[in-house]
PDB file of C-alpha atoms in Angstrom:
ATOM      1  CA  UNK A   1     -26.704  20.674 124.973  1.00  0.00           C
ATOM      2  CA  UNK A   2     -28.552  17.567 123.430  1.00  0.00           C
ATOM      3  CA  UNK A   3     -26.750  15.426 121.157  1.00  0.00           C
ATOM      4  CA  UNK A   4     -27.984  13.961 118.333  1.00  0.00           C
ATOM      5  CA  UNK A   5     -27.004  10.600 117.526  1.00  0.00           C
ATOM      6  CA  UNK A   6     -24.831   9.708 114.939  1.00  0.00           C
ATOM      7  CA  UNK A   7     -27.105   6.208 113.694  1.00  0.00           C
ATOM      8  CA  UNK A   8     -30.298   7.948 113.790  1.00  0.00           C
ATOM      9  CA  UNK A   9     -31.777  10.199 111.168  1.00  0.00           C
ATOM     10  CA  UNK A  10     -32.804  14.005 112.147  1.00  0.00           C
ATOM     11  CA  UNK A  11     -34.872  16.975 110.339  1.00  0.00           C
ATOM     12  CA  UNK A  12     -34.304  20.399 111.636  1.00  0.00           C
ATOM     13  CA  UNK A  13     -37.656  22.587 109.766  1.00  0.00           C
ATOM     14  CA  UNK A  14     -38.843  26.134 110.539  1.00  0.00           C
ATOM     15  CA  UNK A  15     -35.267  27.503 111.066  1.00  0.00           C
ATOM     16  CA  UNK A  16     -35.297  30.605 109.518  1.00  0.00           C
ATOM     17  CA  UNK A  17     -38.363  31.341 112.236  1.00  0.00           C
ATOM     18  CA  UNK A  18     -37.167  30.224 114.407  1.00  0.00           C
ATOM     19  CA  UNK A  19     -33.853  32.099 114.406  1.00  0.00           C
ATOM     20  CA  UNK A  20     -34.768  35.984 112.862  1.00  0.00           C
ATOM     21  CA  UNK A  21     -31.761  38.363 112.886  1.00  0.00           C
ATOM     22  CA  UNK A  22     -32.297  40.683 115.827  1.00  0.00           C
ATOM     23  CA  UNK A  23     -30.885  44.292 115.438  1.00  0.00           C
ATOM     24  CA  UNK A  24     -27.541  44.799 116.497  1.00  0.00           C
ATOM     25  CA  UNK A  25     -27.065  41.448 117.202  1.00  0.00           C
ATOM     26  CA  UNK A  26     -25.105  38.151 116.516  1.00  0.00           C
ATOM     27  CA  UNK A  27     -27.377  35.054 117.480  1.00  0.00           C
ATOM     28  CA  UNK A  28     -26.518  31.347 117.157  1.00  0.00           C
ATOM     29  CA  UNK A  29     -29.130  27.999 117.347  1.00  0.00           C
ATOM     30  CA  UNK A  30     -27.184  24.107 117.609  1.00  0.00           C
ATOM     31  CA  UNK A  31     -28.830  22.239 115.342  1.00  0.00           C
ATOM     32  CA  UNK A  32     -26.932  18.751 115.039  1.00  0.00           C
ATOM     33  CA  UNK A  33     -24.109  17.677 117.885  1.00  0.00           C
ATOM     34  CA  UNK A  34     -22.162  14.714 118.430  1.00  0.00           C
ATOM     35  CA  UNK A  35     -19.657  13.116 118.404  1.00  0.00           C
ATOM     36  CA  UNK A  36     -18.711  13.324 114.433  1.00  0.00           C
ATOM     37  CA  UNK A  37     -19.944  16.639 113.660  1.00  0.00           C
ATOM     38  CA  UNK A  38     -21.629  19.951 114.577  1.00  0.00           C
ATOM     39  CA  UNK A  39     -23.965  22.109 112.721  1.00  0.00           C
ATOM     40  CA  UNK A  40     -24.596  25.381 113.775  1.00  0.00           C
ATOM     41  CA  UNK A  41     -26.561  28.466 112.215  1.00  0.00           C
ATOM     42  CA  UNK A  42     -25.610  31.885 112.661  1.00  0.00           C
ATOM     43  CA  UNK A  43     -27.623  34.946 112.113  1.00  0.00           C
ATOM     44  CA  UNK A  44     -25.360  38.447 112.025  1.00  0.00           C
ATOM     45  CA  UNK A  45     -26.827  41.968 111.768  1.00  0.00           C
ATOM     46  CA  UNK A  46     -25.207  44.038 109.402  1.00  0.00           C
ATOM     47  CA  UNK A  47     -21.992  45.629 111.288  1.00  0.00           C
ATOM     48  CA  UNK A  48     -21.498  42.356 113.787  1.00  0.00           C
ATOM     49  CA  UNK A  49     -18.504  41.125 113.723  1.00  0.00           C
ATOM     50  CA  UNK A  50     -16.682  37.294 115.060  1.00  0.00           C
ATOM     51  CA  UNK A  51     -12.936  38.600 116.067  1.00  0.00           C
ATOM     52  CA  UNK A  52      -9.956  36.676 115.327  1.00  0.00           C
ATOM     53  CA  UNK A  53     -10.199  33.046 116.642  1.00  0.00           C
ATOM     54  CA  UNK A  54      -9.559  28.975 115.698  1.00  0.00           C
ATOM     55  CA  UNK A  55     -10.773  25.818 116.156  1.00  0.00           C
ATOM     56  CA  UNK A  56      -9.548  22.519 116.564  1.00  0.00           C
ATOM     57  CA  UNK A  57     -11.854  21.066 114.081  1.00  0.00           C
ATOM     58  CA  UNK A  58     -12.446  21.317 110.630  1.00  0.00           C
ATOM     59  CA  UNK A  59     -14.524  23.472 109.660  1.00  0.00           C
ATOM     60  CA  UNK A  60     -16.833  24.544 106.909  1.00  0.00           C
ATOM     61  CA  UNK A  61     -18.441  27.764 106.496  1.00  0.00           C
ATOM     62  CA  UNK A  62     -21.765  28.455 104.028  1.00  0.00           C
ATOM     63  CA  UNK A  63     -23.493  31.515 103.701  1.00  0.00           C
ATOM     64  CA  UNK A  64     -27.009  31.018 103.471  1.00  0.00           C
ATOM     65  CA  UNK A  65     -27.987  35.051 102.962  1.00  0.00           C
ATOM     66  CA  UNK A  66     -26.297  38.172 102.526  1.00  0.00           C
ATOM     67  CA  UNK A  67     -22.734  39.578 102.213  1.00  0.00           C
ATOM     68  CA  UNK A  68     -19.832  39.193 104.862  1.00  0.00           C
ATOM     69  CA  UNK A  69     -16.097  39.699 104.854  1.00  0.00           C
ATOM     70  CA  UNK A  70     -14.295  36.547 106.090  1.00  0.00           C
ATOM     71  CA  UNK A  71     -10.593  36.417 106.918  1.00  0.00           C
ATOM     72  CA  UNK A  72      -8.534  33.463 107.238  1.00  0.00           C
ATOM     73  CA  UNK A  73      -4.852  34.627 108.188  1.00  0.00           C
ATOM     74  CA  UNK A  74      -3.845  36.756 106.095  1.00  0.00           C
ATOM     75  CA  UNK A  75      -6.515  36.861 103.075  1.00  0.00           C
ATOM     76  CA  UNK A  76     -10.075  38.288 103.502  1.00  0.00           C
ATOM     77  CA  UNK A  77     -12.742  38.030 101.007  1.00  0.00           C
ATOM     78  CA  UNK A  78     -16.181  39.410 100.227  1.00  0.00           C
ATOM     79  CA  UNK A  79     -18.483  36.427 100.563  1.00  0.00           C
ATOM     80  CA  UNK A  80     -21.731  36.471  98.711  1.00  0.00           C
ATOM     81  CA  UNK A  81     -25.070  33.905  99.482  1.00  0.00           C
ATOM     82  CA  UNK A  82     -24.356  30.294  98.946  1.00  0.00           C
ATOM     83  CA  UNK A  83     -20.382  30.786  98.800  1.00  0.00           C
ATOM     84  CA  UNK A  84     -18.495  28.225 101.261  1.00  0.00           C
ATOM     85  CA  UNK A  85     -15.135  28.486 103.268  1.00  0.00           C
ATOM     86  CA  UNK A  86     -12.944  25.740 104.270  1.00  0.00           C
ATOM     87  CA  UNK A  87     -10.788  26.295 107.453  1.00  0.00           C
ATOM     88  CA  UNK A  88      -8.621  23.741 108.134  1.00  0.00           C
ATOM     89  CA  UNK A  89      -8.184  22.346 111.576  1.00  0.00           C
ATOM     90  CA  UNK A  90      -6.568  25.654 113.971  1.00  0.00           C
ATOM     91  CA  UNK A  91      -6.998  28.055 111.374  1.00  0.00           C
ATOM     92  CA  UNK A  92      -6.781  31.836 112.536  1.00  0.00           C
ATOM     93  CA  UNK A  93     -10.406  33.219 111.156  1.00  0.00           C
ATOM     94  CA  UNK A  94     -12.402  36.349 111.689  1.00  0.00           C
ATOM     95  CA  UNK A  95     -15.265  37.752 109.845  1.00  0.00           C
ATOM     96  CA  UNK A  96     -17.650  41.263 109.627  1.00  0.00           C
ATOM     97  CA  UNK A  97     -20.821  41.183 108.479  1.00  0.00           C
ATOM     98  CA  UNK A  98     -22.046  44.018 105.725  1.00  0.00           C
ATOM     99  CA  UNK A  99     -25.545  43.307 105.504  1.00  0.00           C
ATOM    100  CA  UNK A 100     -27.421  41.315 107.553  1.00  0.00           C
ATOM    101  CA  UNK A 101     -26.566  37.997 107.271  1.00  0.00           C
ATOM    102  CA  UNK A 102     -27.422  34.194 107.833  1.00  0.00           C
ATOM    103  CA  UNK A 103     -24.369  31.434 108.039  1.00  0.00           C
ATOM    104  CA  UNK A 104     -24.301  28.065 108.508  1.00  0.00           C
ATOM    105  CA  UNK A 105     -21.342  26.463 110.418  1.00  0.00           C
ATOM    106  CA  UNK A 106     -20.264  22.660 110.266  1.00  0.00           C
ATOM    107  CA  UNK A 107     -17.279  21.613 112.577  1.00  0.00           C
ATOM    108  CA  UNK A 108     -16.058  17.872 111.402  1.00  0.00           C
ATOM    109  CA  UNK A 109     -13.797  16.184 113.678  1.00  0.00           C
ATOM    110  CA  UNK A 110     -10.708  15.147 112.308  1.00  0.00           C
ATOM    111  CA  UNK A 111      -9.005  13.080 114.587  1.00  0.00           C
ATOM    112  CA  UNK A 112      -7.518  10.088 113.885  1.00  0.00           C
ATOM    113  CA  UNK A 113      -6.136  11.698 110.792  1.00  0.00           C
TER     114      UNK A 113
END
């Protein structure tokens, strides 16, 4: 995977084009990586689902379009376009989509903290 260096400047255009939701279908384009941080977006059909997992990183979850239920541990909530989700480093986190849906994913690292 390319990585996109942290002391130069990057634009990412066309992405929605580039990455359609596909029926039945859970599909997933890199769009910055390195060392500090990666961005990833996510496109869900309605009914796809992300089981239960974690991540080392911080992470911070926006949905760009639709409606999703998101769990982290214990809680799960109804998330709606533009609403964002922290997760904090090895957070336990699962989500469903109920419409067809477009996320975007940032994972910060954290160590050092």
């Amino acid at each position: 995977m390319p990585t996109t260096p942290v002391s130069e400047s990057l634009f990412r255009l066309g992405l929605n084009e580039a990455l359609p939701v596909s029926e039945e279908a859970t599909t997933s384009r890199v769009v910055v990586n390195n060392d500090v941080l990666r961005t990833v977006i996510f496109t869900f059909d309605a009914g796809q689902l992300l089981t239960e997992h974690a991540s080392p990183k911080a992470v911070v979850v926006t949905l760009l379009e639709g409606e999703m239920d998101f769990s982290v541990g214990e809680r799960t909530e109804r998330l709606a376009a533009g609403d964002v989700v922290y997760l904090a480093p090895g957070d336990r986190h699962a989500l469903t989509a109920v419409t067809a849906c477009r996320m975007q994913l940032v994972m910060v690292d954290v160590d050092g903290e």
